[in-house]
XYZ file of C-alpha atoms in Angstrom:
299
model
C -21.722 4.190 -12.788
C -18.467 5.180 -11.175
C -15.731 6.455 -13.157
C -13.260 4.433 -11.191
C -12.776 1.489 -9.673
C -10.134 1.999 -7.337
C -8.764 5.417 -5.849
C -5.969 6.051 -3.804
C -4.376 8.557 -1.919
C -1.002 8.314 -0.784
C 2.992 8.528 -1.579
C 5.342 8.906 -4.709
C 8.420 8.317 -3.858
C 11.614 7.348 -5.860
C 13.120 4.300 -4.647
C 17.095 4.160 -5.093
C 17.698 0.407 -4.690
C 21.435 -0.853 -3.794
C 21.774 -5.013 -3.565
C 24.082 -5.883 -0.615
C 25.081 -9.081 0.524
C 24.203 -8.574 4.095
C 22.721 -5.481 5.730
C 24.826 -2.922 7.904
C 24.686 -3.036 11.562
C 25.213 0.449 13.505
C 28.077 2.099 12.296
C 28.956 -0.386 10.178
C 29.913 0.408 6.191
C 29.237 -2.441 3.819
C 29.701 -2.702 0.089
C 26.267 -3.111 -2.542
C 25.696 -3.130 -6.159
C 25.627 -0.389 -8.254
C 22.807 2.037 -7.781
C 18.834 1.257 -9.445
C 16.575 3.681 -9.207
C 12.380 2.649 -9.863
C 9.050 4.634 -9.385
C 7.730 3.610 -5.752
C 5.917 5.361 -3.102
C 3.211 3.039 -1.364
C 0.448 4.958 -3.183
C 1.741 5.044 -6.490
C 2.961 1.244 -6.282
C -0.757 0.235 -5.331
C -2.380 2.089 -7.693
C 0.063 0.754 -10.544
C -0.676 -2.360 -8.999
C -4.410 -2.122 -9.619
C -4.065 -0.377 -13.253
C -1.819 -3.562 -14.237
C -4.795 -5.858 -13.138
C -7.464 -4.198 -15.087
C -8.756 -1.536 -12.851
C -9.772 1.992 -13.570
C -7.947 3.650 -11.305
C -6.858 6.958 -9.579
C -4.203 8.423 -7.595
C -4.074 11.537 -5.201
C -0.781 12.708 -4.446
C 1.754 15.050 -4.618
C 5.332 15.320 -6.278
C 8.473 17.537 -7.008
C 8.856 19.756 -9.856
C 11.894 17.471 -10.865
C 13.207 14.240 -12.182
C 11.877 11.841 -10.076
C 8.374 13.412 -10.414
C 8.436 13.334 -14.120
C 10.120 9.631 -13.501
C 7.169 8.970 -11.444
C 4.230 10.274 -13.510
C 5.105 8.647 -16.503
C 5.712 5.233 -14.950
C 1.858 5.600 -13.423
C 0.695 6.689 -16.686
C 2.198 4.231 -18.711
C 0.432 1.317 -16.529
C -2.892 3.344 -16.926
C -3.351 4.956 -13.498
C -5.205 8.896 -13.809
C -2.664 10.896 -12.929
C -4.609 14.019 -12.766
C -4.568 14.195 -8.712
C -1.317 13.926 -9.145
C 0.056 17.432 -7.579
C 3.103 19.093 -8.259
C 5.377 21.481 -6.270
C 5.966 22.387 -2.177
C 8.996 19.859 -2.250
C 11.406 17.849 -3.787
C 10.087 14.614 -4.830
C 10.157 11.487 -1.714
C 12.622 9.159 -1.916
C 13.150 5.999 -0.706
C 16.633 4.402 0.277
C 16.517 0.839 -0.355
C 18.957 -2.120 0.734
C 17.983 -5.996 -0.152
C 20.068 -8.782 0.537
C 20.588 -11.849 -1.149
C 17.165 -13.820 0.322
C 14.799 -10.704 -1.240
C 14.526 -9.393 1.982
C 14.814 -5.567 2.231
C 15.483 -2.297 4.768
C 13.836 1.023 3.585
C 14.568 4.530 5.030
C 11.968 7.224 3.577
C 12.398 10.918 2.854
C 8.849 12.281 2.602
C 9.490 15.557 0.501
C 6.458 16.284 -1.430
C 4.478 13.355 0.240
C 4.410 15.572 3.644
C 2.722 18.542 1.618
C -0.335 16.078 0.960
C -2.789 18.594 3.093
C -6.356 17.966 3.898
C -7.222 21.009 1.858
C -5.586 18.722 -1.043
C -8.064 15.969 -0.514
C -11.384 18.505 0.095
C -10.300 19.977 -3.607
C -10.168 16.036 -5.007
C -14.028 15.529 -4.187
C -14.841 14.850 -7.929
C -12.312 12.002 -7.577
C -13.785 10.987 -4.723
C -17.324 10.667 -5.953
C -16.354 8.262 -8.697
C -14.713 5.924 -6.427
C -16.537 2.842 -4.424
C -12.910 1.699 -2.889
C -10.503 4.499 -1.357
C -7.104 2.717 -0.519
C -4.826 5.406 1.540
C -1.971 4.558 4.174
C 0.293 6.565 6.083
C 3.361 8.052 4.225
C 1.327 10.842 3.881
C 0.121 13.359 7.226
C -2.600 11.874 9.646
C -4.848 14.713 9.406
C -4.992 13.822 5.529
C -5.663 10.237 6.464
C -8.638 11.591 8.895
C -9.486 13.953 5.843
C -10.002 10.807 3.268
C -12.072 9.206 6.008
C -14.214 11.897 6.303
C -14.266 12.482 2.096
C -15.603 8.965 1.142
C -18.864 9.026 -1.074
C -22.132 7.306 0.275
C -21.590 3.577 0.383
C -17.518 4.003 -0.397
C -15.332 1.666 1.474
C -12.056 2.610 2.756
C -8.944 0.344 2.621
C -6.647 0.812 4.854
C -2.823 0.000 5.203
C -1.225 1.675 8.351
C 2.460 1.507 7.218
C 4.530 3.114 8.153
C 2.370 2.433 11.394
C 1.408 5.400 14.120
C -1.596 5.624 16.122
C -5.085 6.067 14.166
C -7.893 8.554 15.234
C -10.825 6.460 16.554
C -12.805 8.413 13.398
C -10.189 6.870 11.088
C -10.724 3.559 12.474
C -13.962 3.040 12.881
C -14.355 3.056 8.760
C -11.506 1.236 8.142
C -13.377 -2.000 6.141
C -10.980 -3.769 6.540
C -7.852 -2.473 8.103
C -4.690 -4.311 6.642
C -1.424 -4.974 9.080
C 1.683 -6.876 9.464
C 2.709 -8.160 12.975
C 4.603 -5.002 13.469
C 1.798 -2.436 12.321
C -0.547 -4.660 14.402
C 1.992 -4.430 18.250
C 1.998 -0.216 17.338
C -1.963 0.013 16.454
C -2.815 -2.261 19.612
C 0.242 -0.426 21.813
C 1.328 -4.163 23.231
C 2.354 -6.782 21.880
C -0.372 -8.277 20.211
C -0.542 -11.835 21.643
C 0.197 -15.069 20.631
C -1.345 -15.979 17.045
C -3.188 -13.596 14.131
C -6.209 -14.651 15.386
C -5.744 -12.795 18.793
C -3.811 -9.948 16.678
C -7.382 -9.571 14.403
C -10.023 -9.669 17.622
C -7.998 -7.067 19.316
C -7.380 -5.001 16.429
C -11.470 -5.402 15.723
C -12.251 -4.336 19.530
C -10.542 -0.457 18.358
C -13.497 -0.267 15.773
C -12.434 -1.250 12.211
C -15.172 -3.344 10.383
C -12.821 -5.570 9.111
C -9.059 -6.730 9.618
C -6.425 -7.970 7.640
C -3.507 -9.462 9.195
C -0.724 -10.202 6.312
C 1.686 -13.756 7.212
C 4.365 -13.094 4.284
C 4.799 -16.512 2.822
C 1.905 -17.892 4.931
C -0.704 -15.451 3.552
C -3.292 -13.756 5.617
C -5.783 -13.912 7.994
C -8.936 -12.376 7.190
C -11.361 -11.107 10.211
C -15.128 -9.275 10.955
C -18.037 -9.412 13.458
C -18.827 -13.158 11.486
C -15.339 -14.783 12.370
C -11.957 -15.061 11.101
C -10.077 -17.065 8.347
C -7.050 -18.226 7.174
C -6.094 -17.360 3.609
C -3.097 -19.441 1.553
C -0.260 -17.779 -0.452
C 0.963 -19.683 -3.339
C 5.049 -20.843 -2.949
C 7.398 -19.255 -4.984
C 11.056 -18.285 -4.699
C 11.338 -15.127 -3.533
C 13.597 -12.258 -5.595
C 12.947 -9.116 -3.794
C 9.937 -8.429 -1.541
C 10.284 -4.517 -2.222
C 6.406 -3.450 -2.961
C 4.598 -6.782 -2.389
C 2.459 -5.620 0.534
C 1.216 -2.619 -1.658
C 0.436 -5.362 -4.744
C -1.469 -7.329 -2.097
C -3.702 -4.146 -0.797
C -4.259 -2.962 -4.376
C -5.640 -6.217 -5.196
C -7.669 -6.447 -2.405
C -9.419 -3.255 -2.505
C -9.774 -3.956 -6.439
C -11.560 -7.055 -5.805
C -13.567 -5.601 -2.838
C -15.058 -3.078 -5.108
C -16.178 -5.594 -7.704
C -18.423 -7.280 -4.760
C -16.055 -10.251 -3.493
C -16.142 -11.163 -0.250
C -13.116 -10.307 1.852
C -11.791 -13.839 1.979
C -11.963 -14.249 -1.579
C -10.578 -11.080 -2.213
C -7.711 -11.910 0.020
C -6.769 -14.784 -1.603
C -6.195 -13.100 -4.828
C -4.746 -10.665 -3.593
C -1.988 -13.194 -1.691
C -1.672 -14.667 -5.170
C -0.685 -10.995 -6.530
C 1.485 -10.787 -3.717
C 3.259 -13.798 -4.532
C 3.508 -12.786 -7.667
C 5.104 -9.835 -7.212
C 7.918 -10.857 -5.234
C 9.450 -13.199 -8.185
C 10.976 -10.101 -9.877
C 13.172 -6.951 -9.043
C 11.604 -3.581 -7.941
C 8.486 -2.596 -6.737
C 6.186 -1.341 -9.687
C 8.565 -3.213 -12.370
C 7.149 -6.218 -10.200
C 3.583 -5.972 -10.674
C 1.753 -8.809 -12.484
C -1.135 -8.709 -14.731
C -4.695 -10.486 -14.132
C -3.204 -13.239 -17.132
C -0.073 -13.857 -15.206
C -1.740 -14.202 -11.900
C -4.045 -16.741 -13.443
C -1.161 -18.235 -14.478
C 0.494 -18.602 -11.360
């Protein structure tokens, strides 16, 4: 039996959120809200994500020896995430810089710090963590040759989740375990190179013809489009007004790598996971955000 149901490796970041009412243009100054700042980091938001549903989960990373670090750990461990590949030391703690506008809509520039000391040495001393995991979720605000590292580090029959954001180039290695790969139209136009045609469904066969065994495109408000060697399908979101989007992509891939490890198929998965999505967005913040399985259900 694994110890775990979900682990992932990525980013803790601290995310200082200002509200403005529209956001600058170049070299333009514009007045926000008084200063918020919330645990974030793509890999600690997904695997709070996950703990909030009900999952036994893990996270690999690495923080400062400072305030946002201790900020950060005891956010995770409050929602129930293992903290103990959390690493400390090599760099201040990431931090995020955060602008949303009246719609929800947001603009986020990241300074890696500790998440740029994540070092594939890191992830070959983590192997107990990764022999109690079926699902490995990891993206990339951490180095590529860690990424490559994880793919190389999954246990026998583990699937790996991946969300290429912010989006670079993947090793063909890195893709071709990638079950499923999960993009946006952006991340999908820098995986491909080109723009990636005319509708998801075009995005997901050319992203499939690079290798990954599956593909997730993400629509926002439309949902998702899920894709393999059987076909392709379209997956619903449920409507709600939308707050702040800040963190809803890494509820949705939490979710779905959750549900993937308890044997759903990836359409099914993906529709929960929209519905966590959804969710999510409704309320301020990233992690402050996340739902629970009841409230979901109740959605």
């Amino acid at each position: 039996m694994n110890s775990y149901d979900l682990l992932v490796v990525g980013s803790a970041n601290a995310d200082l959120v200002v509200g403005v009412e529209r956001r600058p243009g170049a070299g333009e100054t514009v007045l926000g809200s008084d200063l918020v700042v919330h645990p974030g980091g793509k890999g600690a938001n997904q695997a709070v994500a996950a703990a909030r549903l009900g999952a036994r989960t893990a996270l690999l990373a690495r923080v400062g020896d400072d305030g946002h670090g201790r900020l950060l750990r005891e956010s995770m461990e409050s929602a129930g995430v293992d903290t103990s590949g959390v690493l400390v030391g090599g760099a201040p703690t990431g931090v995020a810089l955060i602008t949303v506008d009246p719609s929800g809509d947001n603009s986020i520039v990241v300074s890696p710090g500790a998440n740029g000391r994540l070092t594939p040495d890191d992830v070959r001393a983590a192997r107990e963590l990764f022999a109690a995991a079926p699902v490995v979720s990891t993206l990339l605000e951490i180095p590529l040759d860690t990424v490559a590292e994880v793919a190389r580090s999954l246990a026998d029959g583990a699937r790996l989740v991946l969300n290429p954001s912010p989006p670079a180039p993947l090793p063909d290695e890195v893709l071709a375990v990638c079950d499923p790969l999960i993009v946006n139209e952006h991340e999908a136009a820098v995986i491909l190179g080109t723009e990636p045609g005319a509708t998801p469904e075009e995005w997901a066969k050319a992203l499939l013809e690079l290798g990954p065994r599956s593909v997730v495109v993400t629509l926002g408000s439309e949902g998702a489009l899920v894709a393999d060697a059987s076909g392709s399908a379209r997956v619903p979101s449920v409507k709600v007004e939308a707050v702040d989007t800040t963190g809803a992509g890494d509820a949705f891939t939490a979710a779905l790598a959750w549900r993937l490890g308890t044997g759903a198929p990836l359409a099914d998965a993906a529709a929960y996971a929209a519905r966590v999505g959804a969710a999510a967005v409704t309320k301020e913040g990233a992690q402050a955000s996340y739902p629970t399985a009841d409230e979901v259900a109740a959605l």
